[in-house]
Amino acid sequence: MAAGSPGVQSGESLLFLTDEQLRKGIEAMFFAYRAFTADPDRILENYEYGRAHHRAIHFINRQPGLTVNTLLTLLGVTKQSLNRVLRTLVEDGLVEARVGREDKRERNLFLTERGAALERELSDAQRARMRAAYRAAGPAAVAGFRQVLEAMMDPEIHRHYQSIRDGAA
Amino acid sequence: MAAGSPGVQSGESLLFLTDEQLRKGIEAMFFAYRAFTADPDRILENYEYGRAHHRAIHFINRQPGLTVNTLLTLLGVTKQSLNRVLRTLVEDGLVEARVGREDKRERNLFLTERGAALERELSDAQRARMRAAYRAAGPAAVAGFRQVLEAMMDPEIHRHYQSIRDGAA
DNA sequence: TTGGAAAGTCAACATGGCTGACATAAAATC
DNA sequence: GATTTTATGTCAGCCATGTTGACTTTCCAA
């Protein structure tokens, strides 16, 4: 592993690929992600929920009616983990799981009014921080931010991401 | 909460601040961070360690001789949580905790050769993904990526980040 | 009608957060 | 010199959330 050696430079500078630059990116990801989750986490403490509930609520709001299996793929956890979370959300009346119309084995997930209210509270907080960061960095930086993040995702997830990226339902 | 209304546009377009754009950034952060941690996590499974050990090793490698308290601040966890991790790393001979020279209450943390070897294995894997993403996105995008992440951090952590950003020791 | 997929459930376990309480050593302060 | 504060370590226990494995129910489709 040729540490820090960007190799012979072609036309464009490759200095942005040094180990030093990569390390800065890695640390920035760590610190930024912690801030990114901090606001919703604080809100969730007031309820009896955790980050896992937030994620489920987010994607159900995003694609109302999505199946458990789809949600499983998006979240990248086991059905047992997800089930524990979904059960409490359904019991508490934040999520409704309707039997599928075409395939009755499937469950289509929807937020109730209460679920939507919590989703709003959580995403308002998360968006506020993101908005401040976007504003501070400017539109060109935001474009680069998204480009790098997309290039970092696992290809299969990136396909999912793209397919839901531009349309709500 | 004026959902999606960027308000009256001044000279520069504010379309990048719409809720839709923010939502894409939020989801991109989630998916990218998962990929970001996936490679080290896979390696750590072979040892008996977890993500917490990785983080400790990373920062000890970054600032050899740093104190437990400093590490605590960087990681943002309780001393009990960190202690559990540090104890196993010291017992297993990956980390050395030397009594402070000036203040003997302090412990200065260093990686042993074995610790440094694991650090290299982990960061090589993490850098490989980051490098591929950087290369795919290009230098301008990388600059924007870092800008947005820095703007997203909590101010206090951002100060820490900046102070160690450009120098190794 | 039967095989297999989708979903739900139970049990058990690991990791890594947390709090609270307490111990020790050393520095700092009175 | 005595006291307080600070840095660290440690024990015990709790919680959230991830895991695997085994099993059941439902129901589509061959």
Coordinates of C-alpha atoms (C1' of nucleotides) in Angstrom, one line a residue:
Chain A
M1 CA 0.0 0.0 0.0
A2 CA 2.0 3.0 -1.2
A3 CA 1.1 5.3 1.6
G4 CA 0.6 8.9 0.5
S5 CA 2.1 8.5 -2.9
P6 CA -0.3 9.8 -5.5
G7 CA 1.9 8.4 -8.3
V8 CA 3.0 10.3 -11.4
Q9 CA 0.7 13.1 -12.0
S10 CA -1.1 13.3 -15.3
G11 CA -2.7 16.5 -16.6
E12 CA -4.8 17.1 -13.5
S13 CA -3.3 17.3 -10.0
L14 CA -3.9 14.2 -7.9
L15 CA -2.9 15.8 -4.7
F16 CA -6.5 15.4 -3.4
L17 CA -5.9 11.7 -3.3
T18 CA -3.1 11.6 -0.8
D19 CA -3.5 9.6 2.4
E20 CA -3.5 12.9 4.3
Q21 CA -6.5 14.2 2.3
L22 CA -8.3 10.9 2.7
R23 CA -7.7 10.9 6.4
K24 CA -9.3 14.4 6.7
G25 CA -12.3 13.2 4.8
I26 CA -12.6 10.1 7.0
E27 CA -12.5 12.2 10.2
A28 CA -14.9 14.8 8.8
M29 CA -17.4 12.0 8.0
F30 CA -17.1 10.7 11.6
F31 CA -17.6 14.1 13.2
A32 CA -20.3 15.3 10.8
Y33 CA -22.3 12.1 11.1
R34 CA -22.3 12.4 14.8
A35 CA -23.7 15.9 14.6
F36 CA -26.1 14.8 11.9
T37 CA -27.8 12.3 14.2
A38 CA -27.5 14.3 17.4
D39 CA -30.6 16.5 17.0
P40 CA -33.1 13.7 16.2
D41 CA -31.5 11.6 19.0
R42 CA -32.3 14.3 21.5
I43 CA -35.9 14.5 20.4
L44 CA -36.3 10.7 20.5
E45 CA -35.2 10.6 24.1
N46 CA -38.5 12.4 25.0
Y47 CA -40.4 9.5 23.5
E48 CA -39.4 6.0 24.1
Y49 CA -37.7 5.6 20.8
G50 CA -34.3 5.3 19.3
R51 CA -32.5 5.9 16.1
A52 CA -33.8 2.7 14.6
H53 CA -37.4 4.0 15.0
H54 CA -36.4 7.3 13.3
R55 CA -35.0 5.5 10.3
A56 CA -38.1 3.4 9.9
I57 CA -40.4 6.4 10.2
H58 CA -38.3 8.3 7.7
F59 CA -38.5 5.7 4.9
I60 CA -42.2 5.0 5.6
N61 CA -42.9 8.7 5.2
R62 CA -40.8 8.7 2.1
Q63 CA -42.5 5.9 0.3
P64 CA -45.9 5.4 1.9
G65 CA -47.1 1.9 1.4
L66 CA -43.7 0.3 1.0
T67 CA -43.4 -3.3 2.0
V68 CA -41.5 -4.7 5.0
N69 CA -39.1 -6.3 2.6
T70 CA -38.3 -3.1 0.8
L71 CA -37.8 -1.3 4.1
L72 CA -35.5 -4.2 5.2
T73 CA -33.3 -3.6 2.2
L74 CA -33.1 0.1 2.7
L75 CA -32.3 -0.2 6.3
G76 CA -29.9 -3.1 5.9
V77 CA -30.9 -4.9 9.1
T78 CA -32.4 -8.2 9.8
K79 CA -36.2 -8.7 9.8
Q80 CA -36.0 -9.5 13.5
S81 CA -34.4 -6.2 14.3
L82 CA -36.8 -4.3 12.2
N83 CA -39.7 -6.3 13.5
R84 CA -39.0 -5.3 17.1
V85 CA -39.1 -1.6 16.0
L86 CA -42.1 -1.9 13.7
R87 CA -44.1 -3.7 16.4
T88 CA -43.7 -0.9 18.9
L89 CA -44.5 1.7 16.3
V90 CA -47.7 -0.2 15.3
E91 CA -48.7 -0.8 18.9
D92 CA -48.2 2.9 19.7
G93 CA -50.3 3.9 16.7
L94 CA -47.6 5.7 14.7
V95 CA -47.5 3.2 11.9
E96 CA -50.3 1.3 10.2
A97 CA -49.5 -2.1 8.5
R98 CA -52.1 -2.9 5.9
V99 CA -52.4 -6.3 4.3
G100 CA -51.3 -6.1 0.7
R101 CA -54.0 -5.8 -1.9
E102 CA -52.4 -7.8 -4.6
D103 CA -50.2 -10.1 -2.4
K104 CA -51.9 -10.5 0.9
R105 CA -48.7 -11.8 2.5
E106 CA -47.1 -8.4 2.2
R107 CA -47.7 -5.6 4.6
N108 CA -47.9 -2.1 3.2
L109 CA -46.6 0.4 5.8
F110 CA -48.1 3.9 6.3
L111 CA -47.7 6.6 8.9
T112 CA -50.7 7.5 11.0
E113 CA -51.3 11.2 11.7
R114 CA -49.4 10.8 14.9
G115 CA -46.6 9.0 13.1
A116 CA -46.4 11.8 10.5
A117 CA -46.3 14.4 13.3
L118 CA -43.2 12.7 14.9
E119 CA -41.6 12.4 11.5
R120 CA -42.1 16.1 11.0
E121 CA -40.6 16.9 14.3
L122 CA -37.6 14.8 13.6
S123 CA -36.9 15.8 10.1
D124 CA -37.5 19.5 10.9
A125 CA -34.6 19.2 13.4
Q126 CA -32.4 17.3 11.0
R127 CA -33.1 19.6 8.1
A128 CA -32.4 22.6 10.2
R129 CA -28.8 21.5 10.7
M130 CA -28.5 20.4 7.1
R131 CA -29.9 23.7 5.8
A132 CA -27.4 25.7 7.9
A133 CA -24.5 23.6 6.6
Y134 CA -25.8 23.9 3.0
R135 CA -26.2 27.7 3.4
A136 CA -22.8 28.1 4.9
A137 CA -21.1 26.0 2.2
G138 CA -23.0 27.2 -0.8
P139 CA -24.5 25.5 -3.8
A140 CA -21.3 24.4 -5.5
A141 CA -20.0 22.8 -2.4
V142 CA -23.4 21.0 -1.9
A143 CA -23.2 19.5 -5.3
G144 CA -19.7 18.2 -4.6
F145 CA -20.9 16.9 -1.2
R146 CA -23.7 14.9 -2.8
Q147 CA -21.4 13.6 -5.6
V148 CA -18.8 12.2 -3.1
L149 CA -21.4 10.6 -0.9
E150 CA -23.1 8.9 -3.9
A151 CA -19.7 7.6 -5.1
M152 CA -19.1 6.2 -1.6
M153 CA -22.3 4.1 -1.4
D154 CA -22.5 0.5 -2.1
P155 CA -23.5 0.1 -5.8
E156 CA -26.7 -1.8 -5.0
I157 CA -27.8 0.8 -2.4
H158 CA -26.9 3.6 -4.8
R159 CA -29.3 2.1 -7.3
H160 CA -32.0 2.2 -4.7
Y161 CA -31.0 5.7 -3.7
Q162 CA -31.2 6.9 -7.3
S163 CA -34.5 5.3 -7.9
I164 CA -36.1 7.2 -5.1
R165 CA -33.9 10.2 -5.3
D166 CA -36.0 12.5 -7.4
G167 CA -39.5 11.5 -6.8
A168 CA -41.5 11.3 -3.6
A169 CA -43.9 8.5 -4.2
Chain B
M1 CA -42.2 25.3 9.1
A2 CA -42.5 26.6 5.5
A3 CA -41.9 23.3 3.8
G4 CA -39.9 23.6 0.7
S5 CA -40.3 27.3 0.3
P6 CA -36.9 28.9 -0.2
G7 CA -38.5 32.4 0.0
V8 CA -37.8 35.2 -2.3
Q9 CA -34.6 34.7 -4.2
S10 CA -31.9 37.2 -4.0
G11 CA -29.1 37.3 -6.5
E12 CA -28.0 33.7 -6.1
S13 CA -30.4 30.9 -6.5
L14 CA -31.6 29.3 -3.2
L15 CA -33.1 26.3 -4.9
F16 CA -30.4 24.1 -3.2
L17 CA -32.0 24.9 0.1
T18 CA -35.4 23.3 -0.6
D19 CA -36.7 20.6 1.7
E20 CA -36.4 18.2 -1.3
Q21 CA -32.7 19.0 -1.7
L22 CA -32.1 18.7 2.0
R23 CA -33.8 15.3 2.1
K24 CA -31.6 14.0 -0.6
G25 CA -28.6 15.1 1.4
I26 CA -29.9 13.5 4.6
E27 CA -30.5 10.2 2.8
A28 CA -27.1 10.3 1.1
M29 CA -25.5 10.8 4.5
F30 CA -27.2 7.8 5.8
F31 CA -26.4 5.5 3.0
A32 CA -22.8 6.7 2.5
Y33 CA -22.0 6.4 6.2
R34 CA -23.2 2.9 6.2
A35 CA -20.8 2.1 3.4
F36 CA -18.1 4.1 5.0
T37 CA -18.1 1.9 8.1
A38 CA -18.8 -1.4 6.3
D39 CA -15.2 -2.3 5.3
P40 CA -13.6 -1.8 8.7
D41 CA -16.5 -3.6 10.4
R42 CA -15.9 -6.6 8.2
I43 CA -12.2 -6.7 9.2
L44 CA -13.0 -6.2 12.9
E45 CA -15.2 -9.3 12.9
N46 CA -12.0 -11.4 12.4
Y47 CA -10.6 -10.0 15.6
E48 CA -12.7 -9.6 18.7
Y49 CA -13.2 -5.9 18.3
G50 CA -15.9 -3.6 17.3
R51 CA -16.4 -0.1 15.8
A52 CA -15.5 1.5 19.2
H53 CA -12.1 -0.1 19.2
H54 CA -11.5 1.1 15.6
R55 CA -12.3 4.7 16.6
A56 CA -10.0 4.6 19.6
I57 CA -7.2 3.1 17.6
H58 CA -7.7 5.7 14.9
F59 CA -7.3 8.7 17.2
I60 CA -4.4 7.2 19.1
N61 CA -2.6 6.7 15.9
R62 CA -3.5 10.2 14.9
Q63 CA -2.1 11.9 18.0
P64 CA 0.3 9.5 19.7
G65 CA 0.5 10.2 23.4
L66 CA -2.9 11.8 23.7
T67 CA -4.5 11.6 27.1
V68 CA -7.6 9.6 28.0
N69 CA -9.5 12.8 28.5
T70 CA -8.7 14.1 25.1
L71 CA -9.7 10.9 23.5
L72 CA -12.9 11.0 25.5
T73 CA -13.7 14.4 24.1
L74 CA -13.0 13.3 20.5
L75 CA -15.1 10.2 20.7
G76 CA -17.9 11.8 22.6
V77 CA -18.6 8.8 24.9
T78 CA -18.5 8.3 28.6
K79 CA -15.2 7.3 30.3
Q80 CA -16.9 4.0 31.3
S81 CA -17.6 3.1 27.7
L82 CA -14.1 4.1 26.6
N83 CA -12.5 2.4 29.5
R84 CA -14.0 -0.9 28.5
V85 CA -12.5 -0.6 25.1
L86 CA -9.1 0.7 26.2
R87 CA -8.7 -2.0 28.8
T88 CA -9.1 -4.8 26.2
L89 CA -6.7 -3.0 23.8
V90 CA -4.1 -2.6 26.5
E91 CA -4.6 -6.2 27.7
D92 CA -4.2 -7.5 24.2
G93 CA -1.1 -5.5 23.7
L94 CA -2.3 -3.1 21.0
V95 CA -2.2 0.0 23.1
E96 CA 0.3 1.2 25.7
A97 CA -0.8 3.6 28.4
R98 CA 2.2 5.4 29.9
V99 CA 1.9 7.5 33.1
G100 CA 2.2 11.2 32.2
R101 CA 5.6 12.8 32.7
E102 CA 4.3 16.2 33.8
D103 CA 1.1 15.2 35.4
K104 CA 1.3 11.6 36.7
R105 CA -2.5 11.3 36.9
E106 CA -2.7 11.4 33.2
R107 CA -2.2 8.4 30.9
N108 CA -0.6 9.0 27.5
L109 CA -1.8 6.5 24.9
F110 CA 0.4 5.0 22.2
L111 CA -0.1 2.2 19.7
T112 CA 2.2 -0.8 20.0
E113 CA 3.6 -2.3 16.8
R114 CA 0.6 -4.7 16.8
G115 CA -1.8 -1.9 17.3
A116 CA -0.2 0.1 14.5
A117 CA -0.6 -3.0 12.3
L118 CA -4.3 -3.3 12.9
E119 CA -4.7 0.5 12.4
R120 CA -3.0 0.1 9.0
E121 CA -5.2 -2.7 8.0
L122 CA -8.4 -0.8 9.0
S123 CA -7.5 2.5 7.5
D124 CA -6.2 1.0 4.3
A125 CA -9.6 -0.5 3.8
Q126 CA -11.4 2.7 4.7
R127 CA -9.1 4.8 2.6
A128 CA -9.6 2.5 -0.4
R129 CA -13.3 3.3 -0.5
M130 CA -12.7 7.0 0.2
R131 CA -10.1 7.1 -2.5
A132 CA -12.4 5.5 -5.1
A133 CA -15.1 8.0 -4.2
Y134 CA -12.8 11.0 -4.3
R135 CA -11.4 9.8 -7.7
A136 CA -14.9 9.3 -9.1
A137 CA -16.1 12.7 -7.9
G138 CA -13.0 14.8 -8.6
P139 CA -11.1 17.4 -6.7
A140 CA -13.8 20.2 -6.9
A141 CA -16.4 17.9 -5.5
V142 CA -14.1 16.7 -2.7
A143 CA -13.6 20.3 -1.7
G144 CA -17.3 20.8 -1.5
F145 CA -17.8 17.6 0.4
R146 CA -15.4 18.6 3.1
Q147 CA -16.9 22.1 3.3
V148 CA -20.4 20.8 3.9
L149 CA -19.2 18.3 6.5
E150 CA -17.3 20.9 8.4
A151 CA -20.3 23.2 8.4
M152 CA -22.4 20.3 9.8
M153 CA -20.2 19.5 12.8
D154 CA -20.9 20.9 16.2
P155 CA -18.8 24.0 16.7
E156 CA -16.8 22.7 19.6
I157 CA -15.9 19.5 17.7
H158 CA -15.1 21.6 14.6
R159 CA -12.5 23.5 16.6
H160 CA -10.9 20.2 17.6
Y161 CA -11.1 19.0 14.1
Q162 CA -9.4 22.1 12.7
S163 CA -6.7 22.0 15.3
I164 CA -5.7 18.5 14.3
R165 CA -6.7 18.8 10.7
D166 CA -3.5 19.8 9.1
G167 CA -0.7 18.4 11.3
A168 CA -0.1 14.8 12.3
A169 CA 1.4 15.1 15.7
Chain C
dT1 C1' -52.0 -29.8 -3.7
dT2 C1' -47.8 -28.8 -2.5
dG3 C1' -43.5 -26.0 -2.5
dG4 C1' -41.6 -21.8 -1.4
dA5 C1' -41.8 -16.9 -0.4
dA6 C1' -43.3 -13.2 2.9
dA7 C1' -43.9 -12.2 7.2
dG8 C1' -44.2 -12.7 12.2
dT9 C1' -42.5 -14.5 16.6
dC10 C1' -39.6 -16.5 20.3
dA11 C1' -35.2 -17.2 22.4
dA12 C1' -30.6 -16.2 23.2
dC13 C1' -26.7 -13.5 22.7
dA14 C1' -23.1 -9.5 21.7
dT15 C1' -21.8 -4.8 21.3
dG16 C1' -21.6 -0.6 23.0
dG17 C1' -24.0 3.2 24.6
dC18 C1' -25.7 4.9 29.4
dT19 C1' -26.0 6.0 34.8
dG20 C1' -24.5 5.7 39.5
dA21 C1' -21.3 4.7 43.0
dC22 C1' -16.9 4.4 44.6
dA23 C1' -11.4 4.1 44.8
dT24 C1' -7.0 6.0 44.1
dA25 C1' -3.4 9.1 43.0
dA26 C1' -1.8 13.4 42.2
dA27 C1' -2.2 18.2 41.4
dA28 C1' -3.9 22.5 43.0
dT29 C1' -5.5 25.4 46.5
dC30 C1' -6.5 27.1 50.9
Chain D
dG1 C1' 0.0 20.5 56.0
dA2 C1' -4.8 19.8 55.1
dT3 C1' -8.4 19.9 51.9
dT4 C1' -10.4 20.0 47.5
dT5 C1' -10.4 19.1 42.8
dT6 C1' -9.1 16.5 38.8
dA7 C1' -7.8 12.4 36.0
dT8 C1' -8.4 7.9 35.8
dG9 C1' -10.0 3.3 36.7
dT10 C1' -13.5 0.0 38.1
dC11 C1' -17.8 -2.5 39.4
dA12 C1' -22.6 -3.2 38.6
dG13 C1' -26.5 -2.8 36.1
dC14 C1' -29.7 -1.0 32.4
dC15 C1' -31.1 -0.2 27.6
dA16 C1' -31.1 0.0 22.4
dT17 C1' -30.2 -2.4 18.7
dG18 C1' -27.7 -5.4 16.1
dT19 C1' -27.0 -10.7 15.4
dT20 C1' -28.4 -16.1 14.5
dG21 C1' -31.4 -20.0 14.7
dA22 C1' -35.7 -22.2 14.8
dC23 C1' -40.4 -22.3 14.1
dT24 C1' -45.2 -20.9 12.5
dT25 C1' -48.6 -18.8 9.6
dT26 C1' -50.2 -17.2 5.4
dC27 C1' -50.9 -17.5 0.8
dC28 C1' -49.2 -17.1 -4.1
dA29 C1' -48.0 -19.9 -7.9
dA30 C1' -46.5 -24.0 -10.3

